[in-house]
mmCIF file of C-alpha atoms in Angstrom:
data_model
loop_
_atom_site.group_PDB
_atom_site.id
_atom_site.type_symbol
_atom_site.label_atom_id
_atom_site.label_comp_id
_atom_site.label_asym_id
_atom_site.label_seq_id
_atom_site.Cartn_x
_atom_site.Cartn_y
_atom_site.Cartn_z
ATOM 1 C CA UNK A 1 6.547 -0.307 17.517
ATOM 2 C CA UNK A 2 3.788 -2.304 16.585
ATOM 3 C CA UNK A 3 3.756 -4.385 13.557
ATOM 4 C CA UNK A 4 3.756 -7.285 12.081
ATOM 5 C CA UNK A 5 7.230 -9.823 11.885
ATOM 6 C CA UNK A 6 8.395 -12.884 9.997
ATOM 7 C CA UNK A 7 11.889 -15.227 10.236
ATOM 8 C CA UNK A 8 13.576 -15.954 8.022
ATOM 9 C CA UNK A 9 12.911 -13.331 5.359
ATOM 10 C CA UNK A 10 15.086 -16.056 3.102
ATOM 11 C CA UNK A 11 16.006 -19.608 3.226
ATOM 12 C CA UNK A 12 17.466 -21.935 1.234
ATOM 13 C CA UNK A 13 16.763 -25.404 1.551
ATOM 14 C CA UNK A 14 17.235 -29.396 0.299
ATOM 15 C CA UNK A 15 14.289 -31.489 -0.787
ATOM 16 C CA UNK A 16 12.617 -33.290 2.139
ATOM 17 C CA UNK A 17 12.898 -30.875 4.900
ATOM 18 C CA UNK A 18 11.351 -29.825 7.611
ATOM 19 C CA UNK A 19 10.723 -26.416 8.207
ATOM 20 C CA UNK A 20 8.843 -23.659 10.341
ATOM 21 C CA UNK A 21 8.120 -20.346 8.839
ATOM 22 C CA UNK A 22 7.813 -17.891 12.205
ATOM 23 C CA UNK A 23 5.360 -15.122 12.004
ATOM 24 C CA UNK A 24 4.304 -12.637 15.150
ATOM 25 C CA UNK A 25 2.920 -9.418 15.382
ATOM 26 C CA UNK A 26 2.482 -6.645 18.414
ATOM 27 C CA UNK A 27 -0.902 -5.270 17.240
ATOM 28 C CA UNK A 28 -2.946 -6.813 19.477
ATOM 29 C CA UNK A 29 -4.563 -8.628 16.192
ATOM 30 C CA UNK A 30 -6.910 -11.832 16.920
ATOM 31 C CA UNK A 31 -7.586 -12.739 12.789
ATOM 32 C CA UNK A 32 -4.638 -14.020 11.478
ATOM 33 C CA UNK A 33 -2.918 -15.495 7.910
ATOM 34 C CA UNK A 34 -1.009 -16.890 5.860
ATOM 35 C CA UNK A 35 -0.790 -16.189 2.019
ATOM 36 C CA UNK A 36 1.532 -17.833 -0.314
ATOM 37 C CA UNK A 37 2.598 -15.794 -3.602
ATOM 38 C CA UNK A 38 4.601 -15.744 -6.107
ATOM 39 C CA UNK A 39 6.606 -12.019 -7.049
ATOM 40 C CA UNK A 40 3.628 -9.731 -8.108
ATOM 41 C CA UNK A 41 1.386 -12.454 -8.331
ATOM 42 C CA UNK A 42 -1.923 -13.342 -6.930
ATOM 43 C CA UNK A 43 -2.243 -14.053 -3.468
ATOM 44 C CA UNK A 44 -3.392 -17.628 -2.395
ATOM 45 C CA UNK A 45 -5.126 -18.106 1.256
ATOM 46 C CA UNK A 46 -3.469 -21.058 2.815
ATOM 47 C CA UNK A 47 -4.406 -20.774 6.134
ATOM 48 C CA UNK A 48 -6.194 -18.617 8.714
ATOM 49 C CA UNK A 49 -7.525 -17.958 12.419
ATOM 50 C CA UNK A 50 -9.477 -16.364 14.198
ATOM 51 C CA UNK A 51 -8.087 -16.813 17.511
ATOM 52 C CA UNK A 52 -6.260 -19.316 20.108
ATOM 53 C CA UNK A 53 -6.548 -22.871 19.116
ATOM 54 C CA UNK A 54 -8.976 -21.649 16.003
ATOM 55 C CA UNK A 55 -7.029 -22.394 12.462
ATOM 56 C CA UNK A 56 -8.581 -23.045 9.285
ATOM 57 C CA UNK A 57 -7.671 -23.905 5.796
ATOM 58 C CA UNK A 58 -8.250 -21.359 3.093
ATOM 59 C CA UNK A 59 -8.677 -21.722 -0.393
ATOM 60 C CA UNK A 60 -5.396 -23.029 -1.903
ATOM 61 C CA UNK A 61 -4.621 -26.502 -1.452
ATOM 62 C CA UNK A 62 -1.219 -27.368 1.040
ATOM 63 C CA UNK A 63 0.836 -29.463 2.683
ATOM 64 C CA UNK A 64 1.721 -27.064 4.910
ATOM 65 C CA UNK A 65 0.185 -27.216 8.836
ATOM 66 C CA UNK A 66 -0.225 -23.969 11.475
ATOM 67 C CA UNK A 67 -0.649 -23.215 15.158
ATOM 68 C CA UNK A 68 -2.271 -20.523 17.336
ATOM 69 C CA UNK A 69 -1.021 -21.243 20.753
ATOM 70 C CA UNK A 70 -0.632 -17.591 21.358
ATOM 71 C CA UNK A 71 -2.143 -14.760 19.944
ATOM 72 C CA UNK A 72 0.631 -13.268 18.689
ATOM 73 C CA UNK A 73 2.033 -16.077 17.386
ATOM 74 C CA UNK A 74 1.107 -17.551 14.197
ATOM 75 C CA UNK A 75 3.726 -20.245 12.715
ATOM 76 C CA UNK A 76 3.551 -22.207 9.415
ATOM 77 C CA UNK A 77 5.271 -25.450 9.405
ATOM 78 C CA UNK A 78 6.068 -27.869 5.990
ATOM 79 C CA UNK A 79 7.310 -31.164 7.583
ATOM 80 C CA UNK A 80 9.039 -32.318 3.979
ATOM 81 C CA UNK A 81 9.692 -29.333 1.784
ATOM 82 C CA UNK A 82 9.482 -30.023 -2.230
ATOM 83 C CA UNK A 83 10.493 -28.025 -5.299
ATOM 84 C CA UNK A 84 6.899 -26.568 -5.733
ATOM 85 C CA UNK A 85 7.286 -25.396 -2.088
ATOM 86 C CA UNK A 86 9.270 -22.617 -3.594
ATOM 87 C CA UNK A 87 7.568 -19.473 -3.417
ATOM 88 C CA UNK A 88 6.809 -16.539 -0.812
ATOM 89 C CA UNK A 89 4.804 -16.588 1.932
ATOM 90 C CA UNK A 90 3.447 -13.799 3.617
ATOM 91 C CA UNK A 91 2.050 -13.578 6.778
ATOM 92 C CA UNK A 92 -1.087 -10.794 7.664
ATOM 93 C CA UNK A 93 -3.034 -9.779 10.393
ATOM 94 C CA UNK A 94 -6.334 -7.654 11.245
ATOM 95 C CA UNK A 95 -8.516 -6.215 13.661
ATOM 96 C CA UNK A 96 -11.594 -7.316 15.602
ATOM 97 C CA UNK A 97 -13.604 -4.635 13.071
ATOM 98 C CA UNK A 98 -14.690 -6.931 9.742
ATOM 99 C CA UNK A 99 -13.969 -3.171 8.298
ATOM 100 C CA UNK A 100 -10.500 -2.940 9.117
ATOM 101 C CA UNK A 101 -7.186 -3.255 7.094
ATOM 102 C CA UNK A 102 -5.101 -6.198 6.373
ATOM 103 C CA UNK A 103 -1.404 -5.734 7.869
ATOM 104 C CA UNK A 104 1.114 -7.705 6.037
ATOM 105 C CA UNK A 105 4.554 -8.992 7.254
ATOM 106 C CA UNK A 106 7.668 -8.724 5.093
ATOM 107 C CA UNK A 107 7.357 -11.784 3.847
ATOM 108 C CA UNK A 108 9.393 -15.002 3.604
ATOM 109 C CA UNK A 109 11.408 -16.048 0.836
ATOM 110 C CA UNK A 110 10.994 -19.889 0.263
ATOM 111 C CA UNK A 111 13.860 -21.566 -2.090
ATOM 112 C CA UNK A 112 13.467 -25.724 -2.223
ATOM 113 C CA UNK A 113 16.421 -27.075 -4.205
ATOM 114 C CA UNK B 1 -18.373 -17.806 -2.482
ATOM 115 C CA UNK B 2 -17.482 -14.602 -3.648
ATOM 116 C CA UNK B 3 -14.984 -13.966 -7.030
ATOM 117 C CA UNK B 4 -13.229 -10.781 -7.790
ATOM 118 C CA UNK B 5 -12.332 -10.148 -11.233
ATOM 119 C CA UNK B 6 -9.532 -7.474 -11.802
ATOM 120 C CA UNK B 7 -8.550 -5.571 -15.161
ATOM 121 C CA UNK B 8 -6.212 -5.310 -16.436
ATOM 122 C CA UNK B 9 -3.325 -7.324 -15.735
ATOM 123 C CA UNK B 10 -0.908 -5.060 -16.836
ATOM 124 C CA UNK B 11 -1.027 -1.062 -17.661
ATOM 125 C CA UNK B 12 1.719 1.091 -18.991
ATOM 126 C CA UNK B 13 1.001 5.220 -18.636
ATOM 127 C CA UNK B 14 3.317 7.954 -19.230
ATOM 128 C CA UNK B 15 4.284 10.025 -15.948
ATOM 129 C CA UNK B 16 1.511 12.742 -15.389
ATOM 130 C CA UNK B 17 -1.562 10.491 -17.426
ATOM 131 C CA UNK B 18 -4.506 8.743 -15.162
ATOM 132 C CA UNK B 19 -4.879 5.453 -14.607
ATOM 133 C CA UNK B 20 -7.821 3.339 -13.594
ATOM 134 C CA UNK B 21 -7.698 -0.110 -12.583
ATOM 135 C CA UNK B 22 -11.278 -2.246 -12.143
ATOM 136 C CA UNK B 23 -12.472 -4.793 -9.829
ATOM 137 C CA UNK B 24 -16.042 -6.580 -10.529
ATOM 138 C CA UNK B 25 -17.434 -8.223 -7.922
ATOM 139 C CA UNK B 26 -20.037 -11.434 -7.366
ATOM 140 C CA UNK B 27 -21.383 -11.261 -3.509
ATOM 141 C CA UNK B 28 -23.995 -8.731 -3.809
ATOM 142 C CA UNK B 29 -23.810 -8.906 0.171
ATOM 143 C CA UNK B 30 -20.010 -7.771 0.240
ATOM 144 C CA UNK B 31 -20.154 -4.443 1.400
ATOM 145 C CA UNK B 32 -16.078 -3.469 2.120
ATOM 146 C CA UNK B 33 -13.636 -3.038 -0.769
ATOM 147 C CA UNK B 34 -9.768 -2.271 0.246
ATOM 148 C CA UNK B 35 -7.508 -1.658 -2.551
ATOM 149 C CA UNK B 36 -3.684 -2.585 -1.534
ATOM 150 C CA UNK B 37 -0.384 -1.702 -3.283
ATOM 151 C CA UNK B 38 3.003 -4.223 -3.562
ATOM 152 C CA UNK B 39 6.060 -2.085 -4.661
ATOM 153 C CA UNK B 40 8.534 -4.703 -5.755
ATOM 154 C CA UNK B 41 10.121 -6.505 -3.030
ATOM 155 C CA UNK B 42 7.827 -5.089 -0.027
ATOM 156 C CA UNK B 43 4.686 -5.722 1.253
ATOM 157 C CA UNK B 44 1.049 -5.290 0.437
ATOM 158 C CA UNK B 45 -0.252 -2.161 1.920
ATOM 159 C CA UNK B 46 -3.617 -0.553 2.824
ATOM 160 C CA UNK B 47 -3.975 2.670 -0.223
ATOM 161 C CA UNK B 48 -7.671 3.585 -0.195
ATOM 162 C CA UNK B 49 -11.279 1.387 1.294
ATOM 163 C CA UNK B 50 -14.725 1.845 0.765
ATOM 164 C CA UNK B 51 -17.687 0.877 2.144
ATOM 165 C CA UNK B 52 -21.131 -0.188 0.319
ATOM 166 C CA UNK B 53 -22.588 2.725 1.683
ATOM 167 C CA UNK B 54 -20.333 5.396 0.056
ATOM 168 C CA UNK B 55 -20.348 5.514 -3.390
ATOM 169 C CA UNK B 56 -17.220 7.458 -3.873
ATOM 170 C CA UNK B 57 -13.888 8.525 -1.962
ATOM 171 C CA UNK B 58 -11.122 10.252 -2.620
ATOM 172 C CA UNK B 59 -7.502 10.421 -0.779
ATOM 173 C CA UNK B 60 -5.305 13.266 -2.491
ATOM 174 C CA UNK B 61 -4.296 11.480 -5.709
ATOM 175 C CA UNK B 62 -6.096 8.575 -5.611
ATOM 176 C CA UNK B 63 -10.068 7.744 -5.394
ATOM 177 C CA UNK B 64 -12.186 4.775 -5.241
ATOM 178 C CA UNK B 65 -15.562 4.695 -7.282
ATOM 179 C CA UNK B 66 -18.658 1.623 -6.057
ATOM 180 C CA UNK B 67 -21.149 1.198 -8.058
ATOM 181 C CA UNK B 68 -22.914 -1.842 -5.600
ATOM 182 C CA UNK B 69 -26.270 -2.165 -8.654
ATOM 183 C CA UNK B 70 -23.630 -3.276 -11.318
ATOM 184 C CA UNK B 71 -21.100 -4.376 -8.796
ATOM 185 C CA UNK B 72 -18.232 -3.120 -9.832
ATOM 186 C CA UNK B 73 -15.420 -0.429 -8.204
ATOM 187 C CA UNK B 74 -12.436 0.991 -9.673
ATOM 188 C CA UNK B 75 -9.232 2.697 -8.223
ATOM 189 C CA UNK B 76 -8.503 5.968 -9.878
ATOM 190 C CA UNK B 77 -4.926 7.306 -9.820
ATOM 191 C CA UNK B 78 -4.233 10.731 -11.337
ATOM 192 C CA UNK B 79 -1.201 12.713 -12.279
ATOM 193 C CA UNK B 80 0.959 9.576 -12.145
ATOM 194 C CA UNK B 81 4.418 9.657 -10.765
ATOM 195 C CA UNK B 82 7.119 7.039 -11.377
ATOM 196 C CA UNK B 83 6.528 5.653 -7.247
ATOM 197 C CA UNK B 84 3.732 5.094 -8.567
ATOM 198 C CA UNK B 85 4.658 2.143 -10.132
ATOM 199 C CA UNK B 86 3.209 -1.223 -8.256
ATOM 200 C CA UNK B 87 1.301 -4.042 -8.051
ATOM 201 C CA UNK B 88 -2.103 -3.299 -7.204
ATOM 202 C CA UNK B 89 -4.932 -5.716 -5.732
ATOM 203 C CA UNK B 90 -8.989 -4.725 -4.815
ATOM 204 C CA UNK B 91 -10.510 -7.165 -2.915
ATOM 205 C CA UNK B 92 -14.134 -7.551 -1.557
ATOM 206 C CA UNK B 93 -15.594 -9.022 1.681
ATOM 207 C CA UNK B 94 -18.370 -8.744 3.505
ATOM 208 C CA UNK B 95 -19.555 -7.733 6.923
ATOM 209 C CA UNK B 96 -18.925 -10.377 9.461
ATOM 210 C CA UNK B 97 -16.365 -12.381 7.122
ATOM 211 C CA UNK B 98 -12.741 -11.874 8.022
ATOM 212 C CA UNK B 99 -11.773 -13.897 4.460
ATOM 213 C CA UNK B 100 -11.102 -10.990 2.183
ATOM 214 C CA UNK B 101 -11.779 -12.331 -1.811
ATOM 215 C CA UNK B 102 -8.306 -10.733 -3.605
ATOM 216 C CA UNK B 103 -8.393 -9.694 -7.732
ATOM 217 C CA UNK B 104 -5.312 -11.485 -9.356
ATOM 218 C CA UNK B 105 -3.183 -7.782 -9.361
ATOM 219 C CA UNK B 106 -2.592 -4.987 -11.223
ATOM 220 C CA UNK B 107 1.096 -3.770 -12.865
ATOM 221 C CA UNK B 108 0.850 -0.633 -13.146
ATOM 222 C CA UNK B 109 4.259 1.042 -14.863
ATOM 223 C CA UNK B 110 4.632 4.806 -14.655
ATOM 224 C CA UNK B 111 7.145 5.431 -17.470
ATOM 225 C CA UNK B 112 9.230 8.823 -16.737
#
């Protein structure tokens, strides 16, 4: 089925590490993001593509870095996780049509201790 | 860039009342307005769109309303049920942009 997948949906983590965020989807999508939020909060832009090799960052500032090696594959990686790291991060995807819907993944649940 | 203001933050109807949530926008060239709801726990998803070109639209319960001169839409939801209940966010972007502008959210509690 297509859709849109993230791992781990929760982790748990000490102060100072390293850690990849995975996020793939079977849509065929070539735009794709990341979002951090908090429950029920605003959504923050972090990062985006538009393709292979194409990443930008969006509006919210982070320490975080991505990669597009493959289409489907979009992963976000924080090389020393902090306290304020703690939050959700969703991952979305769209279309080639600038009309077309935003599919979000489950989401990841972020804990730094 | 663009800035999408949402109101209100928070709304509280009884089961069975309307509610209407607005979005004002600042890109008079934006030209595609989704509206997405987050039940607690899950994932934003797609409700109701509308392009610049249509100035209303209408999906069983729900409907969208554009009015591009004062640049401003609202989401209309009538005979509220209890599933209802949600977080709901407009956002506006325009042709040839990818970057969809998000409003901060919407609670909206349907109380039985």
């Amino acid at each position: 089925e297509a859709d849109i997948y993230q791992t781990p949906r929760y982790l748990v983590i000490g102060t100072g590490k390293k850690i990849t965020l995975e996020c793939s989807q079977t849509m065929g999508h070539d735009k794709m993001y990341w979002y951090q939020q908090d429950p029920g909060m605003e959504l923050h832009l972090i990062h985006y593509s538009y393709g292979v090799n194409s990443t930008e960052k969006g509006d919210l500032s982070s320490e975080s870095t991505v990669s597009r090696i493959r289409t489907e594959h979009f992963p976000l990686t924080l090389e020393s996780a902090r306290p304020s790291h703690t939050s959700q991060y969703l991952c979305a995807s769209r279309g080639q049509n600038s009309y077309n819907e935003q599919f979000f993944g489950p989401g990841t649940r972020l804990t730094v201790l | 860039g663009e800035n999408v203001e949402q109101h209100p933050s928070t709304l509280s109807v009884q089961e069975g009342d309307s509610a209407v949530i607005k979005c004002t926008y600042s890109d008079s060239a934006s030209n595609y307005f989704p509206w997405y709801k987050q039940e607690l726990g899950k994932r934003p998803q797609l409700i109701i769109d509308i392009r610049s070109n249509v100035g209303e639209k209408k999906d069983q319960r729900i409907a969208v309303t554009l009015n591009k001169t004062a640049k401003h839409f609202s989401l209309h939801i009538t005979e509220t049920q209890p599933e209802d209940s949600a977080v709901y966010f407009c956002a506006a972007s325009r042709g040839g942009s990818y970057i969809p502008t998000f409003g901060r959210g919407t609670s909206l509690i349907v109380h039985p």
